[in-house]
Amino acid sequence: SDPGVHAAPLLMRPTSQELAAYQEDGVVLLKGVLSPEELGLAARAVDSAVAQPGPFAEFIGTDTSWNSMFAEGAQQREWLMFQDQFASQRVPAMRQLVHSSRAGELIASLMGSRTASFFYDHTIVKKPSSADSACIPWHQDLPHWNLEGTQIGSIWIPLDPMSGEAGVTWVLGSHKWGLFRPRHFVDASPYRGTEYLPNMPDIDELIAGHEVTARSFAVEPGDVLAFNARTVHGSKGNTDSGVGRRVALRFGGDDAVLSLIHISEPTRLLSISYAVFCLKKKIK
């Protein structure tokens, strides 16, 4: 079957203000752009991904570190945050979400690209916890991937209502800074093989000193956040009363190419390389 993203007409196309926000801030909230059918499909996809975890699924508990992440019995530990990638390779609902939703057309429009090449899905689920539990450190997505280009971005789909405090915080305009060394979400330890990149500046200090502007968004099912893969973002623990499910679909545009430089730990290297090389499809 054809793996390309063949998009139906969008319920709501990005406005000129939304296009400008994506280009200037590196992130934009789009309210109510997904249909109930797409939301139901996304929920089935994420729930199935959790029920059928892949070989690199991460079950992150209070004391989990990168060294203990994949220890024997890891999938049975009490977890506060679950994350996994490439569910579209094993979960039919996730594959259908990628192929039939309007995510590809939407991110292509925002990136100013004629094409959108899907290369992987990323599921994150957070159980209720304290603000300092199951945090995701400040990071950019692109240094985790062996890709280069200015047109690389994600459609972030929340499946549950999330307050701004329990969601993601973004540093506006940080996609223009350059790249920083990636770190593991579980304990903020640096990725091997990325010593050539500078360390992330102290974002909390920059925010406190009003040197940068950070913004978080309260979201409802049906909303999406679109963001540039270079935009700095992070999140605290889930202080809402319910579980917070979300899935991000990753796309490259016209100028996205494989990189022989930005190669770090090998857990996702072959899958991403193959996906980007093979799935270059024009949006119809």
XYZ file of C-alpha atoms in Angstrom:
284
model
C 0.000 0.000 0.000
C 1.047 3.606 -0.545
C 2.621 4.957 2.674
C 2.206 8.616 1.696
C 0.016 11.082 3.559
C -3.029 11.761 1.368
C -4.833 14.535 3.188
C -8.514 15.360 3.047
C -9.423 19.082 3.138
C -8.574 20.641 6.484
C -11.445 21.578 8.782
C -9.674 24.880 9.331
C -6.624 26.100 7.458
C -3.930 28.049 9.301
C -4.597 31.770 9.354
C -1.940 34.306 8.419
C -1.442 34.964 12.155
C -0.938 31.246 12.846
C 1.501 30.919 9.965
C 3.431 33.920 11.306
C 3.461 32.491 14.841
C 4.926 29.201 13.622
C 7.646 31.001 11.687
C 8.468 33.587 14.377
C 7.857 31.668 17.634
C 8.571 28.125 16.468
C 5.277 26.863 17.912
C 1.587 27.561 17.379
C -1.626 26.305 18.976
C -4.392 25.426 16.525
C -7.778 25.075 18.195
C -10.316 22.455 17.172
C -8.683 21.301 13.944
C -9.151 17.541 14.423
C -12.452 15.818 13.784
C -14.080 13.453 16.333
C -13.187 10.580 14.001
C -9.527 11.547 13.976
C -9.532 11.929 17.752
C -11.090 8.506 18.220
C -8.501 6.992 15.920
C -5.662 8.742 17.762
C -6.978 7.520 21.128
C -7.149 3.932 19.877
C -3.654 4.293 18.468
C -2.134 5.546 21.718
C -3.992 3.061 23.938
C -2.884 0.221 21.664
C 0.698 1.499 21.686
C 0.733 1.358 25.502
C -0.844 -2.105 25.508
C 1.614 -3.359 22.855
C 4.897 -1.604 23.718
C 7.826 -1.776 21.346
C 11.356 -2.945 22.194
C 12.498 0.562 23.157
C 9.400 1.561 25.146
C 10.288 3.499 28.295
C 8.418 2.894 31.552
C 9.710 5.685 33.770
C 9.189 5.505 37.533
C 10.340 7.670 40.398
C 13.855 6.225 40.577
C 14.383 5.178 36.951
C 17.650 6.214 35.284
C 18.950 5.672 31.773
C 21.174 2.855 33.059
C 18.166 1.027 34.551
C 15.659 1.916 31.843
C 15.681 -1.418 30.043
C 16.514 -3.665 33.001
C 14.757 -7.006 33.323
C 11.163 -6.485 34.435
C 11.164 -2.829 33.370
C 7.712 -3.120 31.806
C 6.286 -4.280 35.125
C 7.575 -1.343 37.178
C 5.223 1.280 38.595
C 5.523 4.060 36.068
C 4.636 7.740 36.024
C 5.576 8.352 32.392
C 5.436 6.036 29.393
C 6.982 6.859 26.057
C 7.499 4.876 22.893
C 8.204 5.448 19.208
C 7.382 3.786 15.890
C 4.021 2.377 16.947
C 2.931 2.897 13.323
C 5.125 -0.078 12.449
C 3.078 -2.428 14.648
C -0.233 -0.740 15.572
C -2.751 -0.523 12.699
C -4.631 2.406 14.265
C -1.441 4.478 14.484
C -0.580 3.673 10.895
C -4.088 4.680 9.833
C -3.821 7.921 11.805
C -0.633 8.829 9.966
C -1.936 7.930 6.528
C -5.477 9.293 6.738
C -5.316 12.322 9.041
C -4.646 15.887 7.893
C -1.498 16.198 10.047
C 0.834 16.027 7.060
C -0.988 18.730 5.132
C -1.168 20.940 8.204
C 2.533 20.825 9.044
C 3.449 21.245 5.368
C 1.372 24.439 5.234
C 3.016 25.826 8.354
C 6.535 24.937 7.216
C 5.979 26.463 3.798
C 6.721 23.101 2.201
C 5.191 21.318 -0.787
C 5.791 17.944 0.861
C 5.511 16.289 4.262
C 7.540 13.131 4.894
C 6.398 11.247 7.967
C 9.276 9.540 9.742
C 7.972 8.432 13.127
C 5.364 8.737 15.843
C 6.129 9.456 19.490
C 3.651 8.549 22.220
C 3.924 10.007 25.728
C 1.544 9.242 28.585
C 1.881 10.834 32.021
C 0.011 9.713 35.128
C -0.918 12.311 37.760
C 2.058 13.174 39.942
C 3.840 16.076 41.570
C 5.302 18.862 39.445
C 8.849 17.579 40.002
C 8.109 13.968 38.994
C 8.397 12.571 35.460
C 9.691 15.880 34.134
C 11.021 16.223 30.597
C 14.137 18.414 30.559
C 14.554 21.428 28.306
C 15.489 20.102 24.892
C 15.186 20.407 21.132
C 13.958 17.457 19.094
C 16.257 17.784 16.092
C 19.573 16.886 17.811
C 18.057 13.492 18.679
C 17.652 12.686 14.986
C 20.074 12.140 12.097
C 18.395 14.808 9.971
C 19.187 18.269 8.682
C 16.966 21.000 7.298
C 14.844 23.971 8.288
C 11.520 22.304 7.426
C 11.304 19.650 10.143
C 8.417 19.777 12.583
C 5.790 17.930 14.576
C 2.052 17.839 15.051
C 1.462 17.286 18.790
C -1.981 15.821 19.483
C -3.415 15.880 23.039
C -6.043 13.230 23.745
C -7.023 14.530 27.174
C -7.604 18.054 28.508
C -4.347 19.458 29.882
C -3.699 22.611 31.823
C -0.775 24.782 30.853
C 1.038 23.692 34.015
C 0.713 19.991 33.132
C 1.493 20.400 29.455
C 4.578 21.566 27.597
C 6.363 24.911 27.953
C 8.027 26.413 24.886
C 10.772 29.032 24.587
C 9.489 31.334 21.874
C 11.921 32.030 19.054
C 14.447 29.455 20.261
C 14.314 27.625 16.918
C 16.628 30.382 15.685
C 19.344 29.735 18.275
C 21.234 26.778 16.808
C 21.444 23.228 18.153
C 22.331 21.961 21.640
C 23.415 18.623 23.026
C 20.463 16.214 23.504
C 19.742 14.574 26.845
C 17.705 11.570 27.916
C 14.263 12.473 29.188
C 14.473 10.060 32.124
C 17.430 11.626 33.962
C 18.791 14.433 31.727
C 22.001 12.471 31.082
C 23.639 13.446 27.761
C 23.491 11.304 24.650
C 26.739 9.587 23.738
C 28.450 10.828 20.614
C 27.064 14.365 20.775
C 29.982 16.065 22.500
C 30.462 18.298 19.437
C 27.256 20.192 20.340
C 27.225 22.877 23.068
C 25.244 22.316 26.232
C 21.804 23.847 26.558
C 21.950 27.224 28.346
C 20.242 27.507 31.726
C 16.720 28.090 30.449
C 15.194 28.582 33.908
C 17.746 31.314 34.620
C 17.021 32.987 31.290
C 13.289 32.919 32.011
C 13.751 34.266 35.536
C 15.890 37.080 34.166
C 13.284 37.926 31.514
C 15.871 37.306 28.820
C 13.578 34.896 26.970
C 9.819 34.405 26.755
C 8.357 31.016 27.649
C 4.773 29.998 27.012
C 2.596 27.010 27.827
C -0.832 26.224 26.414
C -3.973 24.772 27.963
C -5.311 22.284 25.419
C -8.439 20.261 24.755
C -8.956 17.181 22.570
C -9.278 18.440 19.006
C -6.512 21.017 19.431
C -3.029 20.458 18.094
C 0.312 22.130 18.705
C 2.594 22.435 15.710
C 6.250 23.155 16.381
C 9.638 23.396 14.761
C 12.059 20.585 15.650
C 14.613 23.206 16.785
C 12.291 24.889 19.312
C 13.380 24.460 22.943
C 10.665 22.938 25.142
C 10.169 20.868 28.277
C 7.535 19.859 30.796
C 6.921 19.361 34.485
C 5.071 16.436 36.022
C 1.363 15.959 35.383
C -0.323 17.966 38.142
C -3.778 17.537 36.591
C -6.180 15.043 38.142
C -6.297 12.711 35.128
C -3.892 10.862 32.883
C -2.385 12.996 30.105
C -2.055 11.180 26.770
C -0.448 12.753 23.731
C 1.141 11.648 20.476
C 3.470 13.603 18.223
C 3.742 12.879 14.510
C 7.118 13.882 13.064
C 7.536 15.219 9.533
C 10.257 16.555 7.261
C 9.572 19.038 4.471
C 11.157 19.815 1.130
C 14.641 20.528 2.495
C 14.844 17.711 5.066
C 17.736 15.345 4.355
C 19.630 12.614 6.141
C 22.617 13.870 8.091
C 26.000 12.207 8.449
C 26.801 14.571 11.320
C 23.810 14.566 13.658
C 24.045 10.899 14.596
C 23.858 9.968 18.260
C 22.833 6.799 20.057
C 21.753 4.056 17.666
C 18.407 2.926 19.108
C 16.370 4.756 16.452
C 19.004 5.415 13.800
C 18.115 2.750 11.250
C 14.373 3.221 11.559
C 14.522 6.989 11.072
C 17.024 6.713 8.209
C 14.874 4.198 6.361
C 11.675 6.119 6.970
C 12.999 9.447 5.714
C 14.699 7.868 2.720
C 11.658 5.866 1.626
C 8.618 7.928 2.573
C 9.161 11.170 0.666
C 5.656 11.872 -0.627
C 4.022 14.967 -1.994
C 0.863 16.193 -0.361
C -2.064 15.981 -2.754
